[in-house]
Each structure stands twice: as C-alpha cells, then as structure tokens.
PDB file of C-alpha atoms and ligand atoms in Angstrom:
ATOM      1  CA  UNK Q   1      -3.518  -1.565 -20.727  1.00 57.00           C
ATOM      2  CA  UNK Q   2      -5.369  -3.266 -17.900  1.00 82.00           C
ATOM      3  CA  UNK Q   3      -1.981  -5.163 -16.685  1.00 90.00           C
ATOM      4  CA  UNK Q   4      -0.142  -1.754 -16.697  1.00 94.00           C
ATOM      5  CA  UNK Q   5      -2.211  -0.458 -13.509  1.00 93.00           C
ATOM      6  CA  UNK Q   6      -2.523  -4.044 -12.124  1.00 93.00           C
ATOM      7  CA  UNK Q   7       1.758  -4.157 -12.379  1.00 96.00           C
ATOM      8  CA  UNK Q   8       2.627  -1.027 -10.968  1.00 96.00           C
ATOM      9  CA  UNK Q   9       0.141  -1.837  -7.734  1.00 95.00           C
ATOM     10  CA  UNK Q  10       1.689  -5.282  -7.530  1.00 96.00           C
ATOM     11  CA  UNK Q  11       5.115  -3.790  -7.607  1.00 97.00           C
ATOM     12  CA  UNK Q  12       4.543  -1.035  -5.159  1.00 97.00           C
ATOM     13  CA  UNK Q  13       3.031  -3.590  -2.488  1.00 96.00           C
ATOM     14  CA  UNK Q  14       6.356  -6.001  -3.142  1.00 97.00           C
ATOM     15  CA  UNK Q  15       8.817  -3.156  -2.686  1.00 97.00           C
ATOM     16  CA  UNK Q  16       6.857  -2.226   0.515  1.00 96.00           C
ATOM     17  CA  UNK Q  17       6.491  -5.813   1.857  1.00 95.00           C
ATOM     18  CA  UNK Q  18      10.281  -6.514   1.204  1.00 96.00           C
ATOM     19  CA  UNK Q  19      11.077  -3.094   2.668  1.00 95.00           C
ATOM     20  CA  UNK Q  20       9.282  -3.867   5.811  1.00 95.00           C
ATOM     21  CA  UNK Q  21      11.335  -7.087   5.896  1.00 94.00           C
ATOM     22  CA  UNK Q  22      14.525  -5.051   5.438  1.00 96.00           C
ATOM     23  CA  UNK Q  23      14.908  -6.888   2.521  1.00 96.00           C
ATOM     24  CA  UNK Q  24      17.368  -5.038  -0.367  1.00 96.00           C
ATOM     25  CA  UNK Q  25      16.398  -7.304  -3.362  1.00 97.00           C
ATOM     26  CA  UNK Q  26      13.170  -9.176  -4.497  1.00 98.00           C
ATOM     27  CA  UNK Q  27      14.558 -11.740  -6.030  1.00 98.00           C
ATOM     28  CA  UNK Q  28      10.914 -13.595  -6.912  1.00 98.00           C
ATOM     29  CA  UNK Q  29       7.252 -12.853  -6.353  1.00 98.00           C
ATOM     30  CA  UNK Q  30       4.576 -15.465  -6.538  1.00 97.00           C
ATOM     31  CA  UNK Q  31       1.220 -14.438  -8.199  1.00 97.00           C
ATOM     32  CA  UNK Q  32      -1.686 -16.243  -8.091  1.00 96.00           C
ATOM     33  CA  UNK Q  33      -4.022 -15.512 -11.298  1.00 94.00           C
ATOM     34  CA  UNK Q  34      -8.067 -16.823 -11.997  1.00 93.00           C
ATOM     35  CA  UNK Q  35      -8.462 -18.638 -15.026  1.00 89.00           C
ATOM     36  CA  UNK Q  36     -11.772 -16.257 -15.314  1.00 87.00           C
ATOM     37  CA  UNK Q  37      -9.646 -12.726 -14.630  1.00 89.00           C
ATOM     38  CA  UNK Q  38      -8.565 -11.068 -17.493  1.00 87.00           C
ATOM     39  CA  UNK Q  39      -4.701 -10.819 -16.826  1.00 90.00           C
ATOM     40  CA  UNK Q  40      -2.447 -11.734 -19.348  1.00 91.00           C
ATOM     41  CA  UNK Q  41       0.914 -13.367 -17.988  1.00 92.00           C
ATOM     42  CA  UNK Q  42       3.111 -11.922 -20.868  1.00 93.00           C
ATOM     43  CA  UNK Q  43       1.671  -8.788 -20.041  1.00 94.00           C
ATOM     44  CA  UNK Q  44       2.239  -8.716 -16.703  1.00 95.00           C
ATOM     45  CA  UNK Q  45       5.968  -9.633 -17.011  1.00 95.00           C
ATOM     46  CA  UNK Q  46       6.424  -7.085 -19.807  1.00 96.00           C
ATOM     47  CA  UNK Q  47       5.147  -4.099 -17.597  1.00 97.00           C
ATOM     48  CA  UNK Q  48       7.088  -5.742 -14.788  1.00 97.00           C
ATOM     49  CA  UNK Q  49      10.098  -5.082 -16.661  1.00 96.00           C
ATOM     50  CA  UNK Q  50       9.470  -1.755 -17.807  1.00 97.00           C
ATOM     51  CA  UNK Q  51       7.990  -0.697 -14.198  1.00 97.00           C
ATOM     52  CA  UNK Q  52      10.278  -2.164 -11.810  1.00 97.00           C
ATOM     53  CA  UNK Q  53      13.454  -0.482 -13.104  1.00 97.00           C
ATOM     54  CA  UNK Q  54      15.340   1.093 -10.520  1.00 97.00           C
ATOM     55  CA  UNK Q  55      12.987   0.097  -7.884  1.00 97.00           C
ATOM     56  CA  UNK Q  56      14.849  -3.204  -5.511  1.00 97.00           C
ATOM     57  CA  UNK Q  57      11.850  -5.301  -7.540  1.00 97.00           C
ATOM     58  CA  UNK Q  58      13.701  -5.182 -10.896  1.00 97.00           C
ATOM     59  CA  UNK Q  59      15.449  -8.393 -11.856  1.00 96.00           C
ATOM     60  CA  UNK Q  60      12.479 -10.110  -9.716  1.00 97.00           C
ATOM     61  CA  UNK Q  61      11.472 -13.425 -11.326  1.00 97.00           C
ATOM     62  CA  UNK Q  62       7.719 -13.717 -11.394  1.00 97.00           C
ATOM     63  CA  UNK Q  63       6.018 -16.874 -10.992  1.00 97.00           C
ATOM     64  CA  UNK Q  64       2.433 -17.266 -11.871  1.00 96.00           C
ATOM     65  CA  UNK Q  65      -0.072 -19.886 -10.523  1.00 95.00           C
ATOM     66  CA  UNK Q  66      -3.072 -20.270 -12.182  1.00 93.00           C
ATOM     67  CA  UNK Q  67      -6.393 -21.249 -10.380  1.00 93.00           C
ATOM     68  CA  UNK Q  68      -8.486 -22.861 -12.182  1.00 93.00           C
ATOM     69  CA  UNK Q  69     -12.497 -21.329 -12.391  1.00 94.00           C
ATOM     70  CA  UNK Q  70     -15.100 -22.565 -10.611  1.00 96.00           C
ATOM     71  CA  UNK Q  71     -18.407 -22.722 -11.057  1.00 96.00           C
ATOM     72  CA  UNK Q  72     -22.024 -23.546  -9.622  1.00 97.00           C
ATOM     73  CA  UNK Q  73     -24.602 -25.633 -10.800  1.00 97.00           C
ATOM     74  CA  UNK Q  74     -28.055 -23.862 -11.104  1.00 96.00           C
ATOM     75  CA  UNK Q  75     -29.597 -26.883 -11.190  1.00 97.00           C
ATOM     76  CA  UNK Q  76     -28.072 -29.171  -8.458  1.00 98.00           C
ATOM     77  CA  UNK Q  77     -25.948 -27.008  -7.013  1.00 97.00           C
ATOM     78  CA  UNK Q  78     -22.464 -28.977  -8.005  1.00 98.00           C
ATOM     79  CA  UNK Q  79     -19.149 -26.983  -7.403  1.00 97.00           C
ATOM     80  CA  UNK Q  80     -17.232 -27.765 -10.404  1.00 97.00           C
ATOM     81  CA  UNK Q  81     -14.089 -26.468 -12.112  1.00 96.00           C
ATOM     82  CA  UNK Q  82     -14.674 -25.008 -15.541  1.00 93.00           C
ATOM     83  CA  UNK Q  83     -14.347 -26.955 -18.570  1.00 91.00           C
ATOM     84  CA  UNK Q  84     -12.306 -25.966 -21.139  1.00 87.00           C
ATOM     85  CA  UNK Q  85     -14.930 -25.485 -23.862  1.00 89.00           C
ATOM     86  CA  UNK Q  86     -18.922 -23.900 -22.081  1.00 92.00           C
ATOM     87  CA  UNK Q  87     -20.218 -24.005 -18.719  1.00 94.00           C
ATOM     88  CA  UNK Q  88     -21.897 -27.624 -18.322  1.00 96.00           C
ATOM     89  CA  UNK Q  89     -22.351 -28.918 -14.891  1.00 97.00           C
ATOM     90  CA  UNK Q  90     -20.484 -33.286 -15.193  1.00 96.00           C
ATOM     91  CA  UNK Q  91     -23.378 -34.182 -13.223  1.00 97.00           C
ATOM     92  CA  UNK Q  92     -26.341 -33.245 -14.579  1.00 98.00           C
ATOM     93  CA  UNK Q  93     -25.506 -30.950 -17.718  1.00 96.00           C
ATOM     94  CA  UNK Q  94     -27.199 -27.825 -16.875  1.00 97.00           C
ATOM     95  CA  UNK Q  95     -25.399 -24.884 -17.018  1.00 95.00           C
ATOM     96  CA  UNK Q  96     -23.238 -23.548 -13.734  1.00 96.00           C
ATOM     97  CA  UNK Q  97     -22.680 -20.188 -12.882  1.00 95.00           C
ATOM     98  CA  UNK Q  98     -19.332 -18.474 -11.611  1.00 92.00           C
ATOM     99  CA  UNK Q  99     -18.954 -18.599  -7.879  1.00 94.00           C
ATOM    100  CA  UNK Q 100     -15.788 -15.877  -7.613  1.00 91.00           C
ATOM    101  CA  UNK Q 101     -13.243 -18.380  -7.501  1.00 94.00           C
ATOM    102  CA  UNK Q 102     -10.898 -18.131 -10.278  1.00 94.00           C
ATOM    103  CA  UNK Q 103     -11.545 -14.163 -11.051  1.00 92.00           C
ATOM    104  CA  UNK Q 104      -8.608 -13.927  -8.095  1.00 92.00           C
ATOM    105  CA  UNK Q 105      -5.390 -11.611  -8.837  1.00 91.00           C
ATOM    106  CA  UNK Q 106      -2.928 -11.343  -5.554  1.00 93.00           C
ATOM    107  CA  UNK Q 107       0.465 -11.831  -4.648  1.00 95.00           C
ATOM    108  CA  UNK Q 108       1.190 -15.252  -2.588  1.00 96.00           C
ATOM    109  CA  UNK Q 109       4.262 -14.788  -1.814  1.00 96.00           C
ATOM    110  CA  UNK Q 110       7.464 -12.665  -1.941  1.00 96.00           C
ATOM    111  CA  UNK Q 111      11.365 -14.121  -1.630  1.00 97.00           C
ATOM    112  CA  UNK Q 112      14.128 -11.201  -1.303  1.00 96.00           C
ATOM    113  CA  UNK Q 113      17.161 -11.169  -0.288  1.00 94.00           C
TER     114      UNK Q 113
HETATM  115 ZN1   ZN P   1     -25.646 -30.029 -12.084  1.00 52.57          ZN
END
C-alpha cells in the first residue's frame, strides 16, 4: 500500500506542474526510482490508473528510470554501484555501506499537451 500514497502525491504535483504550464493533458511523466527504495513499478502504474481518473493525468504514460544504488566502502572509502548479489566493495572486498543514492523517488520530468 506504500505506492498508493507515493501515486496520489506524484499525481497531484503533475496535475499542478502541467496546470501551471496551462497545459490540458499530461501525456507522459518521467520518474526516476532507487534501486534501494522500495517502489514497485507495477504498482505504481496500477494506482496511477486507478488514481488519475478524471484528473488531466489519466491516460499519462509513465516512464520509469532506475538508478542504480550506490554504496561506500568502509574500508577504503570506494564509491561503488551495488552488485547484484551482497555489498562487497571490487577493490578491496570489504563491505560498503549505502551513501543515499539510489533510495531516490521524484518526478524528472513532465510532457503535456
Ligand atoms: Zn574497498
């Protein structure tokens, strides 16, 4: 239930945003989702739906871009993006630690029309 409050904030900010623009139709909003938050694409576009109807969002295609995670060596300080499988720094194999990126969940960018 964690995308359904996440959706209707992201929807409220488009409508505003293309409002502001004088914009009558959002015809695609660009997301940008961390590998590390919890957000669940499907999810997100399955609220969407539900959310944005009757509101100049619905129809909207939604585009997501995920960042990859980052973390940070404890041990030699090595900015690294997360491996698939555990947390081992390429350099020197001790573990990193997150460093924020990657836990990101905004809207890049909004087309409407
Ligand atoms: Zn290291």
């Amino acid at each position: 239930m964690h995308e359904y409050a996440v959706t209707k904030s992201l929807i409220s900010i488009a409508v505003q945003e293309a409002r502001k623009a004088g914009a009558s139709k959002i015809t695609d909003i660009k997301l940008v989702i961390g590998d590390l938050s919890t957000i669940v694409d499907e999810s997100v576009q399955m609220y969407f739906d539900i959310i944005s109807e009757g509101t100049i969002a619905n129809g909207a295609r939604l585009i997501f871009k995920r960042v990859p995670a980052e973390l940070c060596c404890k041990a030699c300080g090595h900015r690294f993006n997360k491996p698939r499988q555990g947390f081992t720094c390429p350099l020197c194999g001790h573990y990193g630690v997150p460093t924020g990126v990657g836990k990101e969940f905004y809207i890049e960018s909004i087309e409407a029309e």
